[in-house]
Amino acid sequence: MSQIKFLVPPGRRILMLLLTYIVGFVVTGFAASLLLKIGSGGKELAMLRISAVVQDIFMFILPPVITALIITRQPVKLLALGKGPTLTMLLMAVAVMIVSSPFMSWIIELNQSIHLPESLATVEAAMRTMEDNAASAVESMLGPSTPGNLIVNVLLIGIMAGFSEELFFRGGLQRLLSTTRMSPWAAVWISAIVFSALHMQFFGFVPRMLLGAFFGYLLVWSGSVWLPIALHAFNNSMFVILKQVTGSGEPSLGGAESSWYTILISAILTAAGLWLLYQNRINKTTKL
């Protein structure tokens, strides 16, 4: 990052990303309202998918791209788009995601079982309603379980969402935070927290934050945003496939029924895989 020449000071870089995100949010909201009106009469699914594409473009792709173009003459380098990950790191990262399935499913169950104090019962009810609405929105976008819908959903929810969100949160936000005096590990975790918070799902906050941190470390260790993009797309695509084929969306390797030793083995293998990824990082001088 020290080799990148910036045209504006650190604080303005983050502000620029925030402002372009807000503009994208407004544009997306206006487009979504318009598409919902157009979509009446049997076109709801198509309009919902178009709305998702608009959101990906205006909220997650354009903000980091526009920001990078304005603040530096090396936008590709800033966004870490210039090189791909090694095949070794890619395969190791996929393996880590697979073996972590029982452990992550256990964390998901723990987060979903959290209950707020009785005095905050109304708040908890509102949060759980938001969770249900989010799940219903996903169900609506998936549509019927047909081969055509499966392909479209993998492209939209799997690949495009994985690309757009990683470009914004890791290529944009995390990389810009790293250009300040903030340490790399702090940039990873702050980006992960923002990533999870913006999904507005409290009862899925912790596992999504951990997933975001995993993607963040992959960027730091590989020096390429394409690695977290690939893993995010893989994660989303597996969710879509499992959801449409089995109706679950939860990996078959994990869940509430997993035994404690399966979860423990999963946690140990996950830690070992992360350590191996760290040992194989591109920049051997990276300290986190």
PDB file of N, CA and C in Angstrom, residues 37-88:
ATOM      1  N   LYS A  37     -43.525  -1.310  -8.811  1.00  0.00           N
ATOM      2  CA  LYS A  37     -44.743  -0.855  -9.486  1.00  0.00           C
ATOM      3  C   LYS A  37     -44.866  -1.503 -10.866  1.00  0.00           C
ATOM      4  N   ILE A  38     -43.726  -1.600 -11.554  1.00  0.00           N
ATOM      5  CA  ILE A  38     -43.728  -2.195 -12.889  1.00  0.00           C
ATOM      6  C   ILE A  38     -44.001  -3.694 -12.809  1.00  0.00           C
ATOM      7  N   GLY A  39     -43.538  -4.306 -11.705  1.00  0.00           N
ATOM      8  CA  GLY A  39     -43.565  -5.758 -11.593  1.00  0.00           C
ATOM      9  C   GLY A  39     -44.892  -6.370 -11.251  1.00  0.00           C
ATOM     10  N   SER A  40     -45.915  -5.586 -11.067  1.00  0.00           N
ATOM     11  CA  SER A  40     -47.222  -6.162 -10.747  1.00  0.00           C
ATOM     12  C   SER A  40     -47.773  -6.913 -11.954  1.00  0.00           C
ATOM     13  N   GLY A  41     -48.472  -7.996 -11.679  1.00  0.00           N
ATOM     14  CA  GLY A  41     -49.070  -8.767 -12.769  1.00  0.00           C
ATOM     15  C   GLY A  41     -48.223  -9.924 -13.225  1.00  0.00           C
ATOM     16  N   GLY A  42     -47.563 -10.592 -12.274  1.00  0.00           N
ATOM     17  CA  GLY A  42     -46.805 -11.797 -12.626  1.00  0.00           C
ATOM     18  C   GLY A  42     -45.349 -11.579 -12.938  1.00  0.00           C
ATOM     19  N   LYS A  43     -44.874 -10.346 -12.848  1.00  0.00           N
ATOM     20  CA  LYS A  43     -43.470 -10.056 -13.155  1.00  0.00           C
ATOM     21  C   LYS A  43     -42.658  -9.789 -11.890  1.00  0.00           C
ATOM     22  N   GLU A  44     -43.219 -10.146 -10.727  1.00  0.00           N
ATOM     23  CA  GLU A  44     -42.572  -9.806  -9.460  1.00  0.00           C
ATOM     24  C   GLU A  44     -41.181 -10.402  -9.336  1.00  0.00           C
ATOM     25  N   LEU A  45     -41.026 -11.681  -9.692  1.00  0.00           N
ATOM     26  CA  LEU A  45     -39.731 -12.345  -9.547  1.00  0.00           C
ATOM     27  C   LEU A  45     -38.662 -11.690 -10.414  1.00  0.00           C
ATOM     28  N   ALA A  46     -39.011 -11.386 -11.658  1.00  0.00           N
ATOM     29  CA  ALA A  46     -38.055 -10.743 -12.568  1.00  0.00           C
ATOM     30  C   ALA A  46     -37.645  -9.373 -12.045  1.00  0.00           C
ATOM     31  N   MET A  47     -38.620  -8.598 -11.563  1.00  0.00           N
ATOM     32  CA  MET A  47     -38.324  -7.267 -11.051  1.00  0.00           C
ATOM     33  C   MET A  47     -37.481  -7.331  -9.779  1.00  0.00           C
ATOM     34  N   LEU A  48     -37.740  -8.355  -8.956  1.00  0.00           N
ATOM     35  CA  LEU A  48     -36.970  -8.524  -7.727  1.00  0.00           C
ATOM     36  C   LEU A  48     -35.511  -8.811  -8.050  1.00  0.00           C
ATOM     37  N   ARG A  49     -35.295  -9.613  -9.061  1.00  0.00           N
ATOM     38  CA  ARG A  49     -33.914  -9.941  -9.465  1.00  0.00           C
ATOM     39  C   ARG A  49     -33.221  -8.750 -10.102  1.00  0.00           C
ATOM     40  N   ILE A  50     -33.943  -7.988 -10.897  1.00  0.00           N
ATOM     41  CA  ILE A  50     -33.362  -6.776 -11.485  1.00  0.00           C
ATOM     42  C   ILE A  50     -33.001  -5.793 -10.383  1.00  0.00           C
ATOM     43  N   SER A  51     -33.869  -5.688  -9.370  1.00  0.00           N
ATOM     44  CA  SER A  51     -33.599  -4.810  -8.234  1.00  0.00           C
ATOM     45  C   SER A  51     -32.324  -5.228  -7.512  1.00  0.00           C
ATOM     46  N   ALA A  52     -32.106  -6.545  -7.374  1.00  0.00           N
ATOM     47  CA  ALA A  52     -30.893  -7.046  -6.725  1.00  0.00           C
ATOM     48  C   ALA A  52     -29.649  -6.686  -7.528  1.00  0.00           C
ATOM     49  N   VAL A  53     -29.754  -6.755  -8.848  1.00  0.00           N
ATOM     50  CA  VAL A  53     -28.625  -6.388  -9.715  1.00  0.00           C
ATOM     51  C   VAL A  53     -28.329  -4.898  -9.576  1.00  0.00           C
ATOM     52  N   VAL A  54     -29.377  -4.086  -9.560  1.00  0.00           N
ATOM     53  CA  VAL A  54     -29.202  -2.634  -9.386  1.00  0.00           C
ATOM     54  C   VAL A  54     -28.513  -2.347  -8.058  1.00  0.00           C
ATOM     55  N   GLN A  55     -28.935  -3.044  -7.005  1.00  0.00           N
ATOM     56  CA  GLN A  55     -28.313  -2.852  -5.692  1.00  0.00           C
ATOM     57  C   GLN A  55     -26.837  -3.211  -5.728  1.00  0.00           C
ATOM     58  N   ASP A  56     -26.507  -4.345  -6.324  1.00  0.00           N
ATOM     59  CA  ASP A  56     -25.103  -4.765  -6.402  1.00  0.00           C
ATOM     60  C   ASP A  56     -24.257  -3.729  -7.136  1.00  0.00           C
ATOM     61  N   ILE A  57     -24.791  -3.211  -8.229  1.00  0.00           N
ATOM     62  CA  ILE A  57     -24.026  -2.264  -9.044  1.00  0.00           C
ATOM     63  C   ILE A  57     -23.861  -0.916  -8.343  1.00  0.00           C
ATOM     64  N   PHE A  58     -24.973  -0.335  -7.888  1.00  0.00           N
ATOM     65  CA  PHE A  58     -24.937   1.041  -7.387  1.00  0.00           C
ATOM     66  C   PHE A  58     -24.480   1.156  -5.932  1.00  0.00           C
ATOM     67  N   MET A  59     -24.685   0.107  -5.127  1.00  0.00           N
ATOM     68  CA  MET A  59     -24.289   0.188  -3.724  1.00  0.00           C
ATOM     69  C   MET A  59     -22.929  -0.439  -3.439  1.00  0.00           C
ATOM     70  N   PHE A  60     -22.551  -1.449  -4.238  1.00  0.00           N
ATOM     71  CA  PHE A  60     -21.343  -2.196  -3.884  1.00  0.00           C
ATOM     72  C   PHE A  60     -20.234  -2.191  -4.939  1.00  0.00           C
ATOM     73  N   ILE A  61     -20.576  -2.008  -6.204  1.00  0.00           N
ATOM     74  CA  ILE A  61     -19.538  -2.005  -7.240  1.00  0.00           C
ATOM     75  C   ILE A  61     -19.073  -0.596  -7.571  1.00  0.00           C
ATOM     76  N   LEU A  62     -20.006   0.286  -7.888  1.00  0.00           N
ATOM     77  CA  LEU A  62     -19.624   1.645  -8.290  1.00  0.00           C
ATOM     78  C   LEU A  62     -18.946   2.456  -7.184  1.00  0.00           C
ATOM     79  N   PRO A  63     -19.417   2.405  -5.910  1.00  0.00           N
ATOM     80  CA  PRO A  63     -18.741   3.212  -4.882  1.00  0.00           C
ATOM     81  C   PRO A  63     -17.239   2.970  -4.751  1.00  0.00           C
ATOM     82  N   PRO A  64     -16.758   1.719  -4.615  1.00  0.00           N
ATOM     83  CA  PRO A  64     -15.305   1.547  -4.519  1.00  0.00           C
ATOM     84  C   PRO A  64     -14.575   1.886  -5.817  1.00  0.00           C
ATOM     85  N   VAL A  65     -15.210   1.605  -6.955  1.00  0.00           N
ATOM     86  CA  VAL A  65     -14.566   1.907  -8.239  1.00  0.00           C
ATOM     87  C   VAL A  65     -14.440   3.411  -8.429  1.00  0.00           C
ATOM     88  N   ILE A  66     -15.530   4.148  -8.208  1.00  0.00           N
ATOM     89  CA  ILE A  66     -15.497   5.611  -8.354  1.00  0.00           C
ATOM     90  C   ILE A  66     -14.517   6.225  -7.364  1.00  0.00           C
ATOM     91  N   THR A  67     -14.557   5.754  -6.120  1.00  0.00           N
ATOM     92  CA  THR A  67     -13.645   6.263  -5.097  1.00  0.00           C
ATOM     93  C   THR A  67     -12.190   6.040  -5.492  1.00  0.00           C
ATOM     94  N   ALA A  68     -11.885   4.832  -5.947  1.00  0.00           N
ATOM     95  CA  ALA A  68     -10.502   4.504  -6.338  1.00  0.00           C
ATOM     96  C   ALA A  68     -10.046   5.368  -7.509  1.00  0.00           C
ATOM     97  N   LEU A  69     -10.937   5.608  -8.464  1.00  0.00           N
ATOM     98  CA  LEU A  69     -10.582   6.423  -9.633  1.00  0.00           C
ATOM     99  C   LEU A  69     -10.305   7.870  -9.250  1.00  0.00           C
ATOM    100  N   ILE A  70     -10.989   8.357  -8.205  1.00  0.00           N
ATOM    101  CA  ILE A  70     -10.831   9.751  -7.785  1.00  0.00           C
ATOM    102  C   ILE A  70      -9.605   9.954  -6.901  1.00  0.00           C
ATOM    103  N   ILE A  71      -9.324   9.008  -6.012  1.00  0.00           N
ATOM    104  CA  ILE A  71      -8.295   9.246  -5.000  1.00  0.00           C
ATOM    105  C   ILE A  71      -6.896   8.785  -5.403  1.00  0.00           C
ATOM    106  N   THR A  72      -6.784   8.033  -6.508  1.00  0.00           N
ATOM    107  CA  THR A  72      -5.462   7.571  -6.924  1.00  0.00           C
ATOM    108  C   THR A  72      -5.435   7.300  -8.422  1.00  0.00           C
ATOM    109  N   ARG A  73      -4.237   7.351  -8.998  1.00  0.00           N
ATOM    110  CA  ARG A  73      -4.072   6.995 -10.403  1.00  0.00           C
ATOM    111  C   ARG A  73      -3.758   5.504 -10.550  1.00  0.00           C
ATOM    112  N   GLN A  74      -3.847   4.770  -9.441  1.00  0.00           N
ATOM    113  CA  GLN A  74      -3.608   3.323  -9.452  1.00  0.00           C
ATOM    114  C   GLN A  74      -4.812   2.585  -8.848  1.00  0.00           C
ATOM    115  N   PRO A  75      -5.999   2.787  -9.431  1.00  0.00           N
ATOM    116  CA  PRO A  75      -7.219   2.208  -8.843  1.00  0.00           C
ATOM    117  C   PRO A  75      -7.213   0.679  -8.797  1.00  0.00           C
ATOM    118  N   VAL A  76      -6.684   0.051  -9.824  1.00  0.00           N
ATOM    119  CA  VAL A  76      -6.660  -1.414  -9.852  1.00  0.00           C
ATOM    120  C   VAL A  76      -5.794  -1.963  -8.727  1.00  0.00           C
ATOM    121  N   LYS A  77      -4.675  -1.310  -8.506  1.00  0.00           N
ATOM    122  CA  LYS A  77      -3.773  -1.739  -7.439  1.00  0.00           C
ATOM    123  C   LYS A  77      -4.399  -1.496  -6.072  1.00  0.00           C
ATOM    124  N   LEU A  78      -5.077  -0.357  -5.902  1.00  0.00           N
ATOM    125  CA  LEU A  78      -5.711  -0.058  -4.632  1.00  0.00           C
ATOM    126  C   LEU A  78      -6.766  -1.096  -4.281  1.00  0.00           C
ATOM    127  N   LEU A  79      -7.573  -1.476  -5.259  1.00  0.00           N
ATOM    128  CA  LEU A  79      -8.647  -2.434  -5.025  1.00  0.00           C
ATOM    129  C   LEU A  79      -8.157  -3.888  -5.029  1.00  0.00           C
ATOM    130  N   ALA A  80      -6.852  -4.079  -5.215  1.00  0.00           N
ATOM    131  CA  ALA A  80      -6.235  -5.418  -5.208  1.00  0.00           C
ATOM    132  C   ALA A  80      -6.816  -6.314  -6.290  1.00  0.00           C
ATOM    133  N   LEU A  81      -7.095  -5.718  -7.456  1.00  0.00           N
ATOM    134  CA  LEU A  81      -7.663  -6.470  -8.574  1.00  0.00           C
ATOM    135  C   LEU A  81      -6.620  -6.902  -9.587  1.00  0.00           C
ATOM    136  N   GLY A  82      -5.390  -6.482  -9.397  1.00  0.00           N
ATOM    137  CA  GLY A  82      -4.369  -6.670 -10.402  1.00  0.00           C
ATOM    138  C   GLY A  82      -3.830  -8.077 -10.564  1.00  0.00           C
ATOM    139  N   LYS A  83      -3.972  -8.910  -9.546  1.00  0.00           N
ATOM    140  CA  LYS A  83      -3.450 -10.271  -9.646  1.00  0.00           C
ATOM    141  C   LYS A  83      -4.394 -11.237  -8.962  1.00  0.00           C
ATOM    142  N   GLY A  84      -4.307 -12.488  -9.391  1.00  0.00           N
ATOM    143  CA  GLY A  84      -5.145 -13.515  -8.798  1.00  0.00           C
ATOM    144  C   GLY A  84      -4.387 -14.288  -7.728  1.00  0.00           C
ATOM    145  N   PRO A  85      -5.107 -15.081  -6.940  1.00  0.00           N
ATOM    146  CA  PRO A  85      -4.454 -15.878  -5.898  1.00  0.00           C
ATOM    147  C   PRO A  85      -3.762 -17.098  -6.501  1.00  0.00           C
ATOM    148  N   THR A  86      -2.871 -17.681  -5.755  1.00  0.00           N
ATOM    149  CA  THR A  86      -2.255 -18.922  -6.208  1.00  0.00           C
ATOM    150  C   THR A  86      -3.267 -20.057  -6.084  1.00  0.00           C
ATOM    151  N   LEU A  87      -3.102 -21.083  -6.893  1.00  0.00           N
ATOM    152  CA  LEU A  87      -4.008 -22.229  -6.842  1.00  0.00           C
ATOM    153  C   LEU A  87      -3.946 -22.900  -5.478  1.00  0.00           C
ATOM    154  N   THR A  88      -2.754 -22.921  -4.884  1.00  0.00           N
ATOM    155  CA  THR A  88      -2.597 -23.535  -3.564  1.00  0.00           C
ATOM    156  C   THR A  88      -3.457 -22.833  -2.522  1.00  0.00           C
TER     157      THR A  88
END
